[in-house]
Amino acid sequence: MRNLFEIDAWKIIEQKFDLSKQKQAESIFSIGNGAFGQRANFEEYYSGDSLQGSYVGGVYYPDKTRVGWWKNGYPEYFAKVLNACNWIGINIEIDGELMDLNVQKPSTFYRELDMQTGVLTRRFKVKFAQGKELQVESIRFCSMDDDELAAIQYTVTPLNFSGYIKFTPYLDGKVYNHDSNYDEFFWEEDSHKVDIQKAYLCARTKKTNFSVATAMRFSFWRNEELLNIHPNISSSDFYVENNFEHFVEQGNAYTLKKYVSIVSTVHHSEFSVIPRSINKVREAYVSGFNSLLDAHKTAWKNIWSKADIVIEGDVAAQQGIRFNIFQLYQTYTGKHAQLNIGPKGFTGEKYGGATYWDTEAYCLPFYLKTAEPAVAKQLLVYRYNQLDRAIENAEKLGFKNGAALYPMVTMNGEECHNEWEITFEEIHRNGAIAFGIYNYVRHTGDSDYLKDKGRKVLNGIARFWTQRFNWSKDKKQYVMLGVTGPNEYENNINNNWYTNYIAKWCLEYALKCESEFASETNPLLSEKECVDWKHIAENVYFPKLEGTRIFLQQDGFMDKEQLSVADIPVSERPINQHWSWDRILRSIFIKQADVLQGLYLFKDHFDLETLRENFDFYEPKTVHESSLSPCVHVVIAAAIGRMDKAYELYLRTSRLDLDDYNHEADEGLHITSMAGTWLSLVEGLAGVRIGEDGLTINPSIPEAWKQYHFEILYKNQPLRIEVNQHGGTIENLGSSELSLILKNQAYAVSSMEKITF
Ligand code: BGC
């Protein structure tokens, strides 16, 4: 696979201006701070092919559903994260000619995203029509320290002339979503104001009424000297600018420092967003670029001190894993319970920036092991706060008595996905949300959350399952009909093994939690409910291939033509771009881990032989056409000792976007599957799993690597794990003793003790 950009342990580097790569680069060089983010668009005007994108977490629009055949129960809309005010704009003009890299192609070009510090830098040289040549450098960041602030330092140096340059810092709110269903403009203007010192623009979303105030303030410097500038002001609907012409002298550096604040009603009252945004830019201006940058770098340093993974001996793998960790923290930091993790984060519009089951199934373990428990807890609180909506959602479909069906896709708790086979049938998402609670408790040991809040979510979900199963007189067992499993290349199937399994587990877990807390708190379940749920859980039907340990993905799976992926001509892959949907649905081919997803989550329930047989059965049938798939296969392959396969699939996931394997990085990055890459390394290659026996570690290392090490948090204690070609060490960096099982042997590791294997 060709690398798109240079290989470097901490940086993404582009050395040459290549028009054909610009949209991919805009995604890959994206920056964000968990509260807002943006694609790596240029500050100055650019007339080439570009996806201009700035997104503010939690600000969405209910775009009216567009669907051919309306089904009762469909939501009215698909929520979309909104492309918001373009705050980076700084135009440069000489002799009436706008700087535009699509016109004056740069003679040198360098772009760098430093993942260690979260800083995006660009340097280039351009020649204007009359031969005037400029050296330009821009440095910008979205502050990790204060997630309502961003800053840009934009420096131009005239190389072969002295003369006038016009500078225009501006805010432009007239931005459209590229994927709007009816080409609507989603914003209304609240107000705007510009004076010679500052400007703001406050826009309000139609229908949802979110107000977002974006404010800017700038300073102008000649080398190290602050200049006194009296800019012109100009404004129109959704637009404010300052502009000034300045006489620049050859060889001197002129720097415009632009401070921006973005404040929204997701976190503040309607009346406070404008004054707050103005105060924030004033404070930023007073602090100055370097001090904001220092605070931003310190915040990143703190993140990396817990979350970094160091790989020695393979720089491409090192860059890949850091890129994934970096993008995950740019997308979600756990500071706000209103926010979640969109599959594309702040790097594009696909999937609407909304919350999917991806959060609990893939991302939660990442935050649980790399940050304090409070970060992951916010993700649970997000679902808890939406429990009433999940109950309403289930009621709309005919369920009762507090049964909760969490949406497949949501912004505010309401379902906003509208393909019946997913909206109504891909109900396994409820299971992942319950599993997330269990995962949180076993990682952190915090059962208070479970007692007060988690239990209510579990009970709502369990009530849904009890009503969704039905008793089959024929089988004399409970069956679940008409579902879609994680493998979306099959719809409306009966008895999806994964869904039945996770549903049964949910009932058992909800009952266990109830019995644990019933004596301390008011019981939440009636005796009858407990008896009924137990009866269902004990009598669920599971399809199996007789005489083997293989769990069948669903009823009738063996009636399909038994082919393997090797039988598909390369020219027909990916099948979703070459085959009719009808052909895909009837085929044996699996989009993403399904039965294996269950074996991954419930690893303690199955022996290695069962894992092996199922892996050998399903892996050859899986086309991995969801980026969420390979990671699960890596973890299982590593557990059963198939290291070559584990490493092959690991490579595929770790540089998926960096090398643009799927030819779609231009529309945004696969943020949630980046958590999957992390899982493949930590839970797969390093074999760090938390299960019913507590923490188990079974490390392995690819031949190509010399050594790798990282830290995890377990029960709030940091543990350092280092693996090399001969063994490695486990070091307890916490203050209490930690029990773990390393390569099937139990250890009690005292505080600051290091064990060698
Ligand atoms: C996958 C889903 C996933 C969604 C968003 C789909 O392609 O099949 O499992 O939730 O993408 O990442």
JSON list of N, CA and C in Angstrom, two decimals, residues 163-186:
[
{"chain": "A", "resi": 163, "resn": "GLY", "atom": "N", "xyz": [5.99, 46.77, -0.58]},
{"chain": "A", "resi": 163, "resn": "GLY", "atom": "CA", "xyz": [4.78, 47.34, -1.18]},
{"chain": "A", "resi": 163, "resn": "GLY", "atom": "C", "xyz": [3.58, 47.02, -0.31]},
{"chain": "A", "resi": 164, "resn": "TYR", "atom": "N", "xyz": [2.38, 47.27, -0.83]},
{"chain": "A", "resi": 164, "resn": "TYR", "atom": "CA", "xyz": [1.17, 47.08, -0.02]},
{"chain": "A", "resi": 164, "resn": "TYR", "atom": "C", "xyz": [0.62, 45.66, -0.13]},
{"chain": "A", "resi": 165, "resn": "ILE", "atom": "N", "xyz": [0.19, 45.16, 1.01]},
{"chain": "A", "resi": 165, "resn": "ILE", "atom": "CA", "xyz": [-0.55, 43.89, 1.03]},
{"chain": "A", "resi": 165, "resn": "ILE", "atom": "C", "xyz": [-1.85, 44.16, 1.79]},
{"chain": "A", "resi": 166, "resn": "LYS", "atom": "N", "xyz": [-2.94, 43.59, 1.27]},
{"chain": "A", "resi": 166, "resn": "LYS", "atom": "CA", "xyz": [-4.21, 43.75, 1.99]},
{"chain": "A", "resi": 166, "resn": "LYS", "atom": "C", "xyz": [-4.48, 42.47, 2.80]},
{"chain": "A", "resi": 167, "resn": "PHE", "atom": "N", "xyz": [-4.79, 42.66, 4.07]},
{"chain": "A", "resi": 167, "resn": "PHE", "atom": "CA", "xyz": [-5.10, 41.54, 4.97]},
{"chain": "A", "resi": 167, "resn": "PHE", "atom": "C", "xyz": [-6.58, 41.61, 5.33]},
{"chain": "A", "resi": 168, "resn": "THR", "atom": "N", "xyz": [-7.27, 40.50, 5.24]},
{"chain": "A", "resi": 168, "resn": "THR", "atom": "CA", "xyz": [-8.70, 40.51, 5.60]},
{"chain": "A", "resi": 168, "resn": "THR", "atom": "C", "xyz": [-9.04, 39.31, 6.49]},
{"chain": "A", "resi": 169, "resn": "PRO", "atom": "N", "xyz": [-8.96, 39.48, 7.80]},
{"chain": "A", "resi": 169, "resn": "PRO", "atom": "CA", "xyz": [-9.49, 38.42, 8.67]},
{"chain": "A", "resi": 169, "resn": "PRO", "atom": "C", "xyz": [-11.01, 38.52, 8.72]},
{"chain": "A", "resi": 170, "resn": "TYR", "atom": "N", "xyz": [-11.68, 37.40, 8.62]},
{"chain": "A", "resi": 170, "resn": "TYR", "atom": "CA", "xyz": [-13.16, 37.45, 8.57]},
{"chain": "A", "resi": 170, "resn": "TYR", "atom": "C", "xyz": [-13.79, 36.21, 9.21]},
{"chain": "A", "resi": 171, "resn": "LEU", "atom": "N", "xyz": [-15.08, 36.31, 9.45]},
{"chain": "A", "resi": 171, "resn": "LEU", "atom": "CA", "xyz": [-15.91, 35.17, 9.86]},
{"chain": "A", "resi": 171, "resn": "LEU", "atom": "C", "xyz": [-17.02, 35.05, 8.84]},
{"chain": "A", "resi": 172, "resn": "ASP", "atom": "N", "xyz": [-17.25, 33.84, 8.36]},
{"chain": "A", "resi": 172, "resn": "ASP", "atom": "CA", "xyz": [-18.27, 33.66, 7.33]},
{"chain": "A", "resi": 172, "resn": "ASP", "atom": "C", "xyz": [-19.25, 32.57, 7.76]},
{"chain": "A", "resi": 173, "resn": "GLY", "atom": "N", "xyz": [-20.47, 32.98, 8.03]},
{"chain": "A", "resi": 173, "resn": "GLY", "atom": "CA", "xyz": [-21.48, 32.02, 8.51]},
{"chain": "A", "resi": 173, "resn": "GLY", "atom": "C", "xyz": [-22.34, 31.46, 7.40]},
{"chain": "A", "resi": 174, "resn": "LYS", "atom": "N", "xyz": [-22.08, 31.87, 6.17]},
{"chain": "A", "resi": 174, "resn": "LYS", "atom": "CA", "xyz": [-22.93, 31.40, 5.06]},
{"chain": "A", "resi": 174, "resn": "LYS", "atom": "C", "xyz": [-22.37, 30.07, 4.55]},
{"chain": "A", "resi": 175, "resn": "VAL", "atom": "N", "xyz": [-22.48, 29.05, 5.35]},
{"chain": "A", "resi": 175, "resn": "VAL", "atom": "CA", "xyz": [-21.92, 27.76, 4.93]},
{"chain": "A", "resi": 175, "resn": "VAL", "atom": "C", "xyz": [-23.04, 26.72, 4.88]},
{"chain": "A", "resi": 176, "resn": "TYR", "atom": "N", "xyz": [-22.92, 25.87, 3.91]},
{"chain": "A", "resi": 176, "resn": "TYR", "atom": "CA", "xyz": [-23.96, 24.87, 3.65]},
{"chain": "A", "resi": 176, "resn": "TYR", "atom": "C", "xyz": [-23.45, 23.48, 4.01]},
{"chain": "A", "resi": 177, "resn": "ASN", "atom": "N", "xyz": [-24.36, 22.63, 4.42]},
{"chain": "A", "resi": 177, "resn": "ASN", "atom": "CA", "xyz": [-23.99, 21.22, 4.56]},
{"chain": "A", "resi": 177, "resn": "ASN", "atom": "C", "xyz": [-23.95, 20.61, 3.16]},
{"chain": "A", "resi": 178, "resn": "HIS", "atom": "N", "xyz": [-22.96, 19.79, 2.95]},
{"chain": "A", "resi": 178, "resn": "HIS", "atom": "CA", "xyz": [-22.82, 19.20, 1.62]},
{"chain": "A", "resi": 178, "resn": "HIS", "atom": "C", "xyz": [-23.84, 18.09, 1.42]},
{"chain": "A", "resi": 179, "resn": "ASP", "atom": "N", "xyz": [-24.33, 17.53, 2.53]},
{"chain": "A", "resi": 179, "resn": "ASP", "atom": "CA", "xyz": [-25.22, 16.37, 2.38]},
{"chain": "A", "resi": 179, "resn": "ASP", "atom": "C", "xyz": [-26.65, 16.70, 2.77]},
{"chain": "A", "resi": 180, "resn": "SER", "atom": "N", "xyz": [-27.08, 17.96, 2.58]},
{"chain": "A", "resi": 180, "resn": "SER", "atom": "CA", "xyz": [-28.45, 18.26, 3.01]},
{"chain": "A", "resi": 180, "resn": "SER", "atom": "C", "xyz": [-29.44, 17.59, 2.04]},
{"chain": "A", "resi": 181, "resn": "ASN", "atom": "N", "xyz": [-30.56, 17.11, 2.60]},
{"chain": "A", "resi": 181, "resn": "ASN", "atom": "CA", "xyz": [-31.51, 16.33, 1.78]},
{"chain": "A", "resi": 181, "resn": "ASN", "atom": "C", "xyz": [-32.25, 17.18, 0.76]},
{"chain": "A", "resi": 182, "resn": "TYR", "atom": "N", "xyz": [-32.50, 18.47, 1.11]},
{"chain": "A", "resi": 182, "resn": "TYR", "atom": "CA", "xyz": [-33.30, 19.31, 0.21]},
{"chain": "A", "resi": 182, "resn": "TYR", "atom": "C", "xyz": [-32.57, 20.59, -0.14]},
{"chain": "A", "resi": 183, "resn": "ASP", "atom": "N", "xyz": [-31.23, 20.55, -0.09]},
{"chain": "A", "resi": 183, "resn": "ASP", "atom": "CA", "xyz": [-30.41, 21.72, -0.38]},
{"chain": "A", "resi": 183, "resn": "ASP", "atom": "C", "xyz": [-30.82, 22.94, 0.43]},
{"chain": "A", "resi": 184, "resn": "GLU", "atom": "N", "xyz": [-31.28, 22.71, 1.62]},
{"chain": "A", "resi": 184, "resn": "GLU", "atom": "CA", "xyz": [-31.70, 23.83, 2.47]},
{"chain": "A", "resi": 184, "resn": "GLU", "atom": "C", "xyz": [-30.49, 24.48, 3.12]},
{"chain": "A", "resi": 185, "resn": "PHE", "atom": "N", "xyz": [-30.66, 25.75, 3.48]},
{"chain": "A", "resi": 185, "resn": "PHE", "atom": "CA", "xyz": [-29.66, 26.42, 4.32]},
{"chain": "A", "resi": 185, "resn": "PHE", "atom": "C", "xyz": [-30.19, 26.30, 5.75]},
{"chain": "A", "resi": 186, "resn": "PHE", "atom": "N", "xyz": [-29.35, 25.79, 6.66]},
{"chain": "A", "resi": 186, "resn": "PHE", "atom": "CA", "xyz": [-29.85, 25.39, 7.97]},
{"chain": "A", "resi": 186, "resn": "PHE", "atom": "C", "xyz": [-29.79, 26.48, 9.04]}
]
